[in-house]
Amino acid sequence: MKVLVTVKEVAEVGDDFAIEGTGIAESDLEYDLNEWDDYAVEAGVQLAEADVADEVVAVTIGPERSEETIRMALAKGADRAVRVWDDALTEEFLDVAGKVSLLEAVVAEEEPDLVLSGVQAADDSFGATGVALADRIGFEHAAVVNDLEVAADAGVANVHRELEGGVEELTEVDLPAVLTVQTGLNEPRYASLRGIRQAQRKEIAAKELSDLGLSAEEVASALTLTEMYEPESESDAEMIEGDAGEAAGRLAEVLREKGVGA
Amino acid sequence: MLDYVGLEADLGEEERLIRDTAREFVEERVRPDIGDHFEAGTFPTEIIPEMGEMGFYAPNLDGYGLPNVSETAYGLLMQELEACDSGLRSMASVQGALVMYPIHAFGSEAQKEEWLPALGRGEAVGCFGLTEPEHGSNPSAMETHAERDGDEYVLNGSKTWITNSPIADVAVVWAKDRSDGGAASASGDGTVRGFLVETDRDGVTTNEIHDKLSLRASITGEISLQNVRVPEENILPGVEGMKGPLSCLTQARFGIAWGAVGAARDCFETARAYATDREQFGGPIARFQLQQEKLAEMATDITTAQLLAHRLADLKERGDLRPQHVSMAKRNNVRTARDQSRIAREMLGGNGITTDYSPMRHMANMETVYTYEGTHDIHTLILGEDLTGIPAFE
């Protein structure tokens, strides 16, 4: 069984940052592996360690800089990686449909039995890539998976899904499938020094649009990012100070004003 | 993180990943409880095998499942460990540089096969016995000795200030071989040899030293050897004389020179964060020139130490590193960490004296680091001899 794990290098914003145009100033950003994807990588590697998966391939969409992040996935045990990028992608905002087109082409090449993806990316938080990919490639899917067992021979994945209000759902999903992984599915390992050394010798295949048989028009975004701004924060919180008696008195006064106990 | 002249921007990808994974491990697995361990005088022993799994022990050595990373990567690892606590870096230094290194460099194939994989994984713990109660700065006057008896050696003597001896499975013990009455040695009282002594052998006791006011999150003890019999296969075959222990110490001090930068950096970052956050007289105390001068001085000293550490790694990598280079860096960088941790504590005011903040813990630790692995003064004299050709300690 082959597992494809989608990983994303996400931008993290520091405490102080400046907005430049429709983005955050490059100097205020730090890059890291998306937290949810870390769990997806771990799930893939555990399947390989249990001899359920024969190969775990990580795929990312990102510029050369993102190789360092995907190298971390290799250091944690993925066998090899594919990195998709093209100069044409630097110009415009890449929306979910565009990403799905790129991943669809990678899926066509790799023919995985299982695609693992983080529920969402920590930076743009669309939370849609995994599910939209399943729809496009005609795979079964389950979202927000927090427990996973794969019976490769039977061709099913038994998944727990976390629902609102502490309810858990147990589902059987036929393979091939796309699962979007929730944090807490497992305990992602740290990359060991040995793993980091080995990762230097693992392949990261760089693919451009033409390598995937795609044109810039086919991944062009229907969405346009129009503005980025910090919302004005309004706060009318009143801090009640003083000793217990004074504070209780003032609290009672406020509650009465608001109509409580009237 | 302070990296004022961008030295870490020039790191290779592998080195950056190693720094990041070490930083993350330490931040999540060790830092949350390190203040409590310091207060209780305990070491978080559960992380010993975890650090082994991470490859933190002797990662700059090759073979036997060891990762063979660059000297800079090794240095960065020591830096990140000591940014948490000197006890943590001491654990890795002793296991890697003082136990695995001599076995790797001077051991027989059988000794390497037996010990290096187990020590590397942290399944076995090692310690290094050189210092004695009456012989600190002058270890060549050691009294611990070995005498051949058939195909065994009989060891007698006592070692002290031994990191990890109470929890060690094996001790690298340096002792004078008096089998021929010591006649063959220059000193006339035997040639210094290294012995691998399993701590469960009859006659070995490893009492813990309590009541330390420094390096509290680290286990320290003695090694007492009373007619301890070890087979001749346990002698390190590849080295004779003080070159054996001293070459180990050069390795470990290289790690200390890097580690001290980490401790100092942690103090600086704590002080900087505190000063920009703490408000007095209607604003953050960082706006005061007195505080800014402290930060500027601290950042400059730390950057100087960091430069020295990086240069040391380059020299080591290409084989041009001399022990005197290491003496200069250990001496300078530990002094910097010792001085600046005190300034950082000062900036934190009363809050700085609790275990909630790291500077005073680092400050206390640095008292140990200042005088272990060659005291500051002895390193001064090593440099003095190197610069003048005249040894002041003879």
Tab-separated table of C-alpha atoms in Angstrom, chain B:
chain	number	residue	atom	x	y	z
B	1	MET	CA	16.961	34.330	19.530
B	2	LEU	CA	20.096	36.392	19.711
B	3	ASP	CA	22.285	35.761	16.656
B	4	TYR	CA	23.430	39.307	16.159
B	5	VAL	CA	25.847	38.849	13.294
B	6	GLY	CA	23.778	36.180	11.579
B	7	LEU	CA	26.157	33.253	12.099
B	8	GLU	CA	23.292	30.799	11.990
B	9	ALA	CA	22.137	32.108	8.620
B	10	ASP	CA	25.267	30.486	7.194
B	11	LEU	CA	24.498	27.062	8.614
B	12	GLY	CA	23.805	24.175	6.283
B	13	GLU	CA	20.254	22.854	6.099
B	14	GLU	CA	21.193	19.757	8.099
B	15	GLU	CA	22.719	21.875	10.845
B	16	ARG	CA	19.638	24.092	11.017
B	17	LEU	CA	17.363	21.064	11.277
B	18	ILE	CA	19.522	19.616	14.064
B	19	ARG	CA	19.421	22.910	15.954
B	20	ASP	CA	15.646	23.106	15.518
B	21	THR	CA	14.895	19.546	16.549
B	22	ALA	CA	17.157	19.870	19.618
B	23	ARG	CA	15.531	23.173	20.562
B	24	GLU	CA	12.046	21.703	20.193
B	25	PHE	CA	12.895	18.576	22.184
B	26	VAL	CA	14.433	20.562	25.011
B	27	GLU	CA	11.621	23.112	25.050
B	28	GLU	CA	8.873	20.495	25.253
B	29	ARG	CA	10.469	17.574	27.071
B	30	VAL	CA	12.877	19.112	29.553
B	31	ARG	CA	12.394	22.819	30.152
B	32	PRO	CA	8.927	22.633	31.751
B	33	ASP	CA	10.262	20.714	34.795
B	34	ILE	CA	13.913	21.725	34.921
B	35	GLY	CA	13.398	24.309	37.671
B	36	ASP	CA	11.757	21.677	39.852
B	37	HIS	CA	14.610	19.246	39.227
B	38	PHE	CA	17.118	21.927	40.114
B	39	GLU	CA	15.301	22.650	43.338
B	40	ALA	CA	14.961	18.969	44.221
B	41	GLY	CA	18.543	18.179	43.215
B	42	THR	CA	17.485	15.503	40.730
B	43	PHE	CA	18.101	14.740	37.087
B	44	PRO	CA	15.188	13.797	34.790
B	45	THR	CA	16.502	10.269	34.249
B	46	GLU	CA	13.532	9.301	32.064
B	47	ILE	CA	14.913	11.441	29.272
B	48	ILE	CA	18.231	9.544	29.141
B	49	PRO	CA	16.925	6.953	26.643
B	50	GLU	CA	14.872	9.634	24.861
B	51	MET	CA	18.042	11.629	24.275
B	52	GLY	CA	19.604	8.428	22.996
B	53	GLU	CA	16.780	7.958	20.540
B	54	MET	CA	17.323	11.527	19.400
B	55	GLY	CA	20.989	10.730	18.785
B	56	PHE	CA	22.307	13.285	21.289
B	57	TYR	CA	25.209	11.142	22.552
B	58	ALA	CA	28.450	11.448	20.553
B	59	PRO	CA	26.615	12.326	17.324
B	60	ASN	CA	29.887	13.595	15.828
B	61	LEU	CA	31.363	10.086	15.868
B	62	ASP	CA	31.051	7.610	13.038
B	63	GLY	CA	29.883	3.990	12.909
B	64	TYR	CA	28.134	1.849	15.564
B	65	GLY	CA	24.798	3.468	14.710
B	66	LEU	CA	26.090	6.988	15.446
B	67	PRO	CA	24.943	9.777	13.131
B	68	ASN	CA	28.349	11.399	12.347
B	69	VAL	CA	27.150	14.992	12.134
B	70	SER	CA	29.415	18.010	11.616
B	71	GLU	CA	31.327	19.560	14.499
B	72	THR	CA	29.182	22.688	14.127
B	73	ALA	CA	26.009	20.601	14.391
B	74	TYR	CA	27.436	18.943	17.505
B	75	GLY	CA	28.239	22.361	18.945
B	76	LEU	CA	24.746	23.663	18.208
B	77	LEU	CA	23.309	20.653	20.007
B	78	MET	CA	25.406	21.401	23.097
B	79	GLN	CA	24.307	25.035	22.868
B	80	GLU	CA	20.623	24.102	22.857
B	81	LEU	CA	21.034	21.612	25.715
B	82	GLU	CA	22.845	24.096	27.938
B	83	ALA	CA	20.350	26.840	27.065
B	84	CYS	CA	18.053	24.661	29.157
B	85	ASP	CA	20.481	23.653	31.903
B	86	SER	CA	24.175	22.861	32.301
B	87	GLY	CA	23.157	19.554	33.881
B	88	LEU	CA	21.537	18.472	30.644
B	89	ARG	CA	24.580	19.371	28.568
B	90	SER	CA	26.839	17.711	31.142
B	91	MET	CA	24.888	14.464	30.737
B	92	ALA	CA	25.439	14.514	26.973
B	93	SER	CA	29.062	15.701	27.301
B	94	VAL	CA	30.024	12.965	29.715
B	95	GLN	CA	28.248	10.190	27.854
B	96	GLY	CA	29.485	11.338	24.441
B	97	ALA	CA	32.814	13.092	24.823
B	98	LEU	CA	34.198	11.448	27.964
B	99	VAL	CA	32.924	7.884	27.670
B	100	MET	CA	32.019	7.090	24.070
B	101	TYR	CA	34.849	9.139	22.590
B	102	PRO	CA	37.695	7.255	24.372
B	103	ILE	CA	36.066	3.903	23.607
B	104	HIS	CA	35.715	4.983	19.971
B	105	ALA	CA	39.253	6.395	19.762
B	106	PHE	CA	41.220	3.984	21.942
B	107	GLY	CA	39.002	0.941	22.470
B	108	SER	CA	39.253	-2.557	21.055
B	109	GLU	CA	36.717	-3.704	18.482
B	110	ALA	CA	35.032	-5.863	21.136
B	111	GLN	CA	34.770	-2.888	23.527
B	112	LYS	CA	33.274	-0.729	20.782
B	113	GLU	CA	30.734	-3.383	19.830
B	114	GLU	CA	29.778	-3.948	23.432
B	115	TRP	CA	29.426	-0.352	24.555
B	116	LEU	CA	29.003	2.184	21.761
B	117	PRO	CA	25.537	1.139	20.495
B	118	ALA	CA	24.151	0.749	24.038
B	119	LEU	CA	25.628	4.054	25.229
B	120	GLY	CA	24.483	5.772	22.039
B	121	ARG	CA	20.894	4.663	22.610
B	122	GLY	CA	21.057	5.699	26.259
B	123	GLU	CA	20.336	2.132	27.377
B	124	ALA	CA	23.624	2.181	29.224
B	125	VAL	CA	25.044	5.155	31.111
B	126	GLY	CA	28.739	5.859	31.375
B	127	CYS	CA	30.911	8.005	33.624
B	128	PHE	CA	34.499	9.231	33.538
B	129	GLY	CA	36.835	8.810	36.469
B	130	LEU	CA	39.863	11.079	36.448
B	131	THR	CA	39.630	13.587	39.322
B	132	GLU	CA	40.570	12.339	42.779
B	133	PRO	CA	39.960	13.813	46.225
B	134	GLU	CA	43.583	15.024	46.446
B	135	HIS	CA	44.257	15.580	42.745
B	136	GLY	CA	42.133	18.048	40.804
B	137	SER	CA	44.090	20.440	38.603
B	138	ASN	CA	47.068	18.100	38.626
B	139	PRO	CA	45.577	14.771	37.561
B	140	SER	CA	48.947	13.286	36.572
B	141	ALA	CA	49.664	12.927	40.284
B	142	MET	CA	46.734	10.501	40.576
B	143	GLU	CA	46.996	7.723	43.155
B	144	THR	CA	44.520	5.266	41.659
B	145	HIS	CA	46.526	2.356	40.345
B	146	ALA	CA	46.254	-1.026	38.688
B	147	GLU	CA	48.348	-4.119	39.062
B	148	ARG	CA	48.330	-7.086	36.784
B	149	ASP	CA	47.458	-10.434	38.353
B	150	GLY	CA	47.395	-13.245	35.800
B	151	ASP	CA	45.024	-12.171	33.046
B	152	GLU	CA	43.322	-9.633	35.286
B	153	TYR	CA	44.069	-6.199	36.636
B	154	VAL	CA	43.398	-5.236	40.243
B	155	LEU	CA	42.333	-1.626	40.694
B	156	ASN	CA	42.536	0.477	43.849
B	157	GLY	CA	41.836	4.136	44.491
B	158	SER	CA	39.067	6.696	44.644
B	159	LYS	CA	37.671	9.192	42.195
B	160	THR	CA	35.371	12.104	42.973
B	161	TRP	CA	33.197	14.736	41.323
B	162	ILE	CA	32.117	12.113	38.827
B	163	THR	CA	29.004	13.119	36.866
B	164	ASN	CA	26.542	10.218	36.706
B	165	SER	CA	28.662	7.736	38.663
B	166	PRO	CA	25.716	6.710	40.903
B	167	ILE	CA	23.605	5.739	37.865
B	168	ALA	CA	26.415	4.528	35.597
B	169	ASP	CA	26.713	1.035	34.169
B	170	VAL	CA	30.323	1.532	33.181
B	171	ALA	CA	33.121	3.848	34.297
B	172	VAL	CA	36.123	4.850	32.229
B	173	VAL	CA	38.688	4.841	35.024
B	174	TRP	CA	42.142	6.313	34.524
B	175	ALA	CA	44.732	4.615	36.699
B	176	LYS	CA	48.470	4.094	36.861
B	177	ASP	CA	49.627	0.678	35.784
B	178	ARG	CA	52.187	-0.371	38.391
B	179	SER	CA	52.489	-3.933	37.162
B	180	ASP	CA	56.234	-3.588	36.599
B	181	GLY	CA	56.645	-1.482	39.711
B	182	GLY	CA	56.163	1.573	37.514
B	183	ALA	CA	59.778	1.428	36.431
B	184	ALA	CA	58.968	1.841	32.742
B	185	SER	CA	57.089	5.132	33.173
B	186	ALA	CA	58.641	8.585	33.161
B	187	SER	CA	57.187	9.400	36.574
B	188	GLY	CA	58.446	6.139	38.010
B	189	ASP	CA	55.064	5.327	39.535
B	190	GLY	CA	53.317	3.788	36.543
B	191	THR	CA	51.883	4.694	33.178
B	192	VAL	CA	48.353	6.101	33.056
B	193	ARG	CA	45.958	3.669	31.358
B	194	GLY	CA	42.220	3.659	30.797
B	195	PHE	CA	40.055	0.825	32.168
B	196	LEU	CA	36.428	0.042	31.481
B	197	VAL	CA	35.026	-0.844	34.886
B	198	GLU	CA	31.489	-2.167	35.063
B	199	THR	CA	29.974	-0.647	38.182
B	200	ASP	CA	28.431	-3.935	39.333
B	201	ARG	CA	31.869	-5.477	39.891
B	202	ASP	CA	32.842	-6.422	43.441
B	203	GLY	CA	34.686	-3.623	45.183
B	204	VAL	CA	33.084	-0.754	43.224
B	205	THR	CA	30.961	1.733	45.157
B	206	THR	CA	29.531	4.935	43.750
B	207	ASN	CA	28.222	7.181	46.517
B	208	GLU	CA	26.258	10.228	45.489
B	209	ILE	CA	27.468	13.686	46.479
B	210	HIS	CA	24.618	15.703	47.979
B	211	ASP	CA	24.232	19.285	49.140
B	212	LYS	CA	25.553	20.889	45.955
B	213	LEU	CA	24.583	24.522	45.493
B	214	SER	CA	25.355	24.380	41.773
B	215	LEU	CA	24.623	22.008	38.892
B	216	ARG	CA	21.797	20.636	40.995
B	217	ALA	CA	19.934	19.061	38.084
B	218	SER	CA	22.787	16.629	37.577
B	219	ILE	CA	23.814	13.489	39.410
B	220	THR	CA	27.306	13.653	40.885
B	221	GLY	CA	29.179	11.038	42.846
B	222	GLU	CA	32.378	9.271	43.765
B	223	ILE	CA	33.887	6.040	42.524
B	224	SER	CA	35.587	3.948	45.138
B	225	LEU	CA	37.687	1.033	43.876
B	226	GLN	CA	38.777	-1.550	46.417
B	227	ASN	CA	40.604	-4.524	44.944
B	228	VAL	CA	38.373	-4.399	41.897
B	229	ARG	CA	39.283	-7.134	39.438
B	230	VAL	CA	38.746	-6.492	35.736
B	231	PRO	CA	39.834	-8.804	32.893
B	232	GLU	CA	42.705	-7.548	30.769
B	233	GLU	CA	40.250	-7.122	27.856
B	234	ASN	CA	38.875	-4.143	29.795
B	235	ILE	CA	41.968	-1.997	29.351
B	236	LEU	CA	41.726	0.579	26.554
B	237	PRO	CA	44.450	-0.750	24.265
B	238	GLY	CA	44.970	2.328	22.100
B	239	VAL	CA	46.429	4.885	24.485
B	240	GLU	CA	48.988	5.277	27.243
B	241	GLY	CA	49.776	8.293	29.421
B	242	MET	CA	47.918	11.522	30.148
B	243	LYS	CA	47.191	11.982	26.448
B	244	GLY	CA	44.268	9.556	26.989
B	245	PRO	CA	42.209	11.546	29.497
B	246	LEU	CA	43.383	14.923	28.208
B	247	SER	CA	42.225	14.205	24.655
B	248	CYS	CA	38.780	13.325	26.036
B	249	LEU	CA	38.697	16.592	27.946
B	250	THR	CA	39.505	18.534	24.788
B	251	GLN	CA	36.408	16.991	23.193
B	252	ALA	CA	34.223	17.778	26.186
B	253	ARG	CA	35.544	21.326	26.574
B	254	PHE	CA	34.724	21.977	22.935
B	255	GLY	CA	31.123	21.171	23.889
B	256	ILE	CA	31.335	23.399	26.976
B	257	ALA	CA	32.550	26.356	24.897
B	258	TRP	CA	29.403	25.977	22.788
B	259	GLY	CA	27.124	25.156	25.694
B	260	ALA	CA	28.095	28.292	27.601
B	261	VAL	CA	26.873	30.365	24.661
B	262	GLY	CA	23.490	28.663	25.016
B	263	ALA	CA	23.247	29.350	28.741
B	264	ALA	CA	24.262	32.985	28.254
B	265	ARG	CA	21.818	33.401	25.388
B	266	ASP	CA	19.000	32.025	27.505
B	267	CYS	CA	19.848	34.531	30.252
B	268	PHE	CA	19.929	37.346	27.711
B	269	GLU	CA	16.605	36.416	26.139
B	270	THR	CA	14.977	36.087	29.543
B	271	ALA	CA	16.299	39.495	30.595
B	272	ARG	CA	15.336	41.147	27.316
B	273	ALA	CA	11.796	39.763	27.466
B	274	TYR	CA	11.465	40.781	31.093
B	275	ALA	CA	12.774	44.296	30.509
B	276	THR	CA	10.416	44.965	27.617
B	277	ASP	CA	7.475	43.576	29.559
B	278	ARG	CA	8.059	44.839	33.082
B	279	GLU	CA	6.608	48.286	33.640
B	280	GLN	CA	7.853	50.736	36.259
B	281	PHE	CA	7.467	54.505	36.433
B	282	GLY	CA	4.877	54.342	33.674
B	283	GLY	CA	6.585	52.232	31.052
B	284	PRO	CA	8.799	49.218	30.335
B	285	ILE	CA	12.103	49.251	32.199
B	286	ALA	CA	13.841	48.509	28.866
B	287	ARG	CA	13.464	52.216	28.047
B	288	PHE	CA	16.014	53.116	30.688
B	289	GLN	CA	19.578	53.632	29.579
B	290	LEU	CA	20.877	51.632	32.540
B	291	GLN	CA	18.999	48.555	31.317
B	292	GLN	CA	19.920	49.126	27.693
B	293	GLU	CA	23.596	49.308	28.575
B	294	LYS	CA	23.313	45.925	30.274
B	295	LEU	CA	21.610	44.378	27.267
B	296	ALA	CA	24.107	45.903	24.839
B	297	GLU	CA	27.054	44.616	26.863
B	298	MET	CA	25.482	41.207	27.243
B	299	ALA	CA	24.678	40.892	23.538
B	300	THR	CA	28.203	41.932	22.573
B	301	ASP	CA	29.874	39.460	24.918
B	302	ILE	CA	27.585	36.632	23.843
B	303	THR	CA	28.184	37.386	20.170
B	304	THR	CA	31.938	37.324	20.770
B	305	ALA	CA	31.630	33.953	22.499
B	306	GLN	CA	29.454	32.666	19.682
B	307	LEU	CA	32.044	33.749	17.090
B	308	LEU	CA	34.738	31.892	18.972
B	309	ALA	CA	32.599	28.755	19.148
B	310	HIS	CA	31.845	28.773	15.429
B	311	ARG	CA	35.503	29.313	14.557
B	312	LEU	CA	36.482	26.489	16.884
B	313	ALA	CA	34.129	24.130	15.039
B	314	ASP	CA	35.641	25.079	11.679
B	315	LEU	CA	39.154	24.413	12.994
B	316	LYS	CA	38.036	21.090	14.484
B	317	GLU	CA	36.339	20.060	11.263
B	318	ARG	CA	39.478	20.567	9.216
B	319	GLY	CA	41.819	19.088	11.812
B	320	ASP	CA	43.596	22.279	12.820
B	321	LEU	CA	42.186	22.553	16.314
B	322	ARG	CA	44.763	22.652	19.110
B	323	PRO	CA	43.856	22.034	22.771
B	324	GLN	CA	45.003	25.602	23.521
B	325	HIS	CA	42.326	26.932	21.159
B	326	VAL	CA	39.768	25.032	23.200
B	327	SER	CA	41.230	26.407	26.432
B	328	MET	CA	40.800	29.953	25.165
B	329	ALA	CA	37.198	29.362	24.111
B	330	LYS	CA	36.187	27.434	27.240
B	331	ARG	CA	37.809	30.081	29.408
B	332	ASN	CA	36.248	33.032	27.622
B	333	ASN	CA	32.791	31.639	26.993
B	334	VAL	CA	32.205	30.278	30.478
B	335	ARG	CA	33.380	33.543	31.984
B	336	THR	CA	30.917	35.347	29.740
B	337	ALA	CA	28.060	33.089	30.783
B	338	ARG	CA	29.026	33.407	34.449
B	339	ASP	CA	29.210	37.214	34.337
B	340	GLN	CA	26.186	37.793	32.147
B	341	SER	CA	23.892	35.404	34.012
B	342	ARG	CA	24.464	37.575	37.061
B	343	ILE	CA	23.583	40.737	35.125
B	344	ALA	CA	20.463	39.064	33.732
B	345	ARG	CA	19.370	38.075	37.229
B	346	GLU	CA	19.919	41.646	38.354
B	347	MET	CA	17.609	42.936	35.617
B	348	LEU	CA	14.882	40.606	36.819
B	349	GLY	CA	14.984	42.104	40.302
B	350	GLY	CA	13.410	40.000	43.049
B	351	ASN	CA	11.579	37.843	40.536
B	352	GLY	CA	14.968	36.691	39.322
B	353	ILE	CA	15.768	34.766	42.497
B	354	THR	CA	13.057	32.155	41.986
B	355	THR	CA	13.123	28.983	39.893
B	356	ASP	CA	10.455	30.585	37.685
B	357	TYR	CA	13.236	32.269	35.740
B	358	SER	CA	16.397	30.677	34.399
B	359	PRO	CA	19.195	33.242	35.003
B	360	MET	CA	19.931	32.481	38.648
B	361	ARG	CA	19.870	28.749	37.934
B	362	HIS	CA	22.350	29.313	35.094
B	363	MET	CA	24.377	31.590	37.367
B	364	ALA	CA	24.640	28.883	40.020
B	365	ASN	CA	25.465	26.265	37.387
B	366	MET	CA	28.222	28.393	35.933
B	367	GLU	CA	30.109	28.244	39.233
B	368	THR	CA	30.596	24.554	38.494
B	369	VAL	CA	31.321	24.987	34.831
B	370	TYR	CA	33.844	27.745	35.643
B	371	THR	CA	36.014	25.355	37.582
B	372	TYR	CA	35.315	21.935	36.058
B	373	GLU	CA	37.053	20.454	33.042
B	374	GLY	CA	40.054	22.621	33.790
B	375	THR	CA	39.549	25.585	36.081
B	376	HIS	CA	39.451	29.053	34.582
B	377	ASP	CA	42.870	29.706	36.147
B	378	ILE	CA	44.455	26.554	34.756
B	379	HIS	CA	43.223	27.467	31.258
B	380	THR	CA	44.823	30.869	31.808
B	381	LEU	CA	48.134	29.157	32.509
B	382	ILE	CA	47.758	26.873	29.487
B	383	LEU	CA	47.398	29.988	27.348
B	384	GLY	CA	50.286	31.618	29.210
B	385	GLU	CA	52.530	28.692	28.423
B	386	ASP	CA	51.419	28.642	24.810
B	387	LEU	CA	52.121	32.348	24.424
B	388	THR	CA	55.479	32.452	26.222
B	389	GLY	CA	56.812	28.941	26.014
B	390	ILE	CA	57.198	28.952	29.806
B	391	PRO	CA	54.934	26.663	31.834
B	392	ALA	CA	53.932	28.401	35.063
B	393	PHE	CA	52.560	25.275	36.705
B	394	GLU	CA	55.709	23.184	36.747
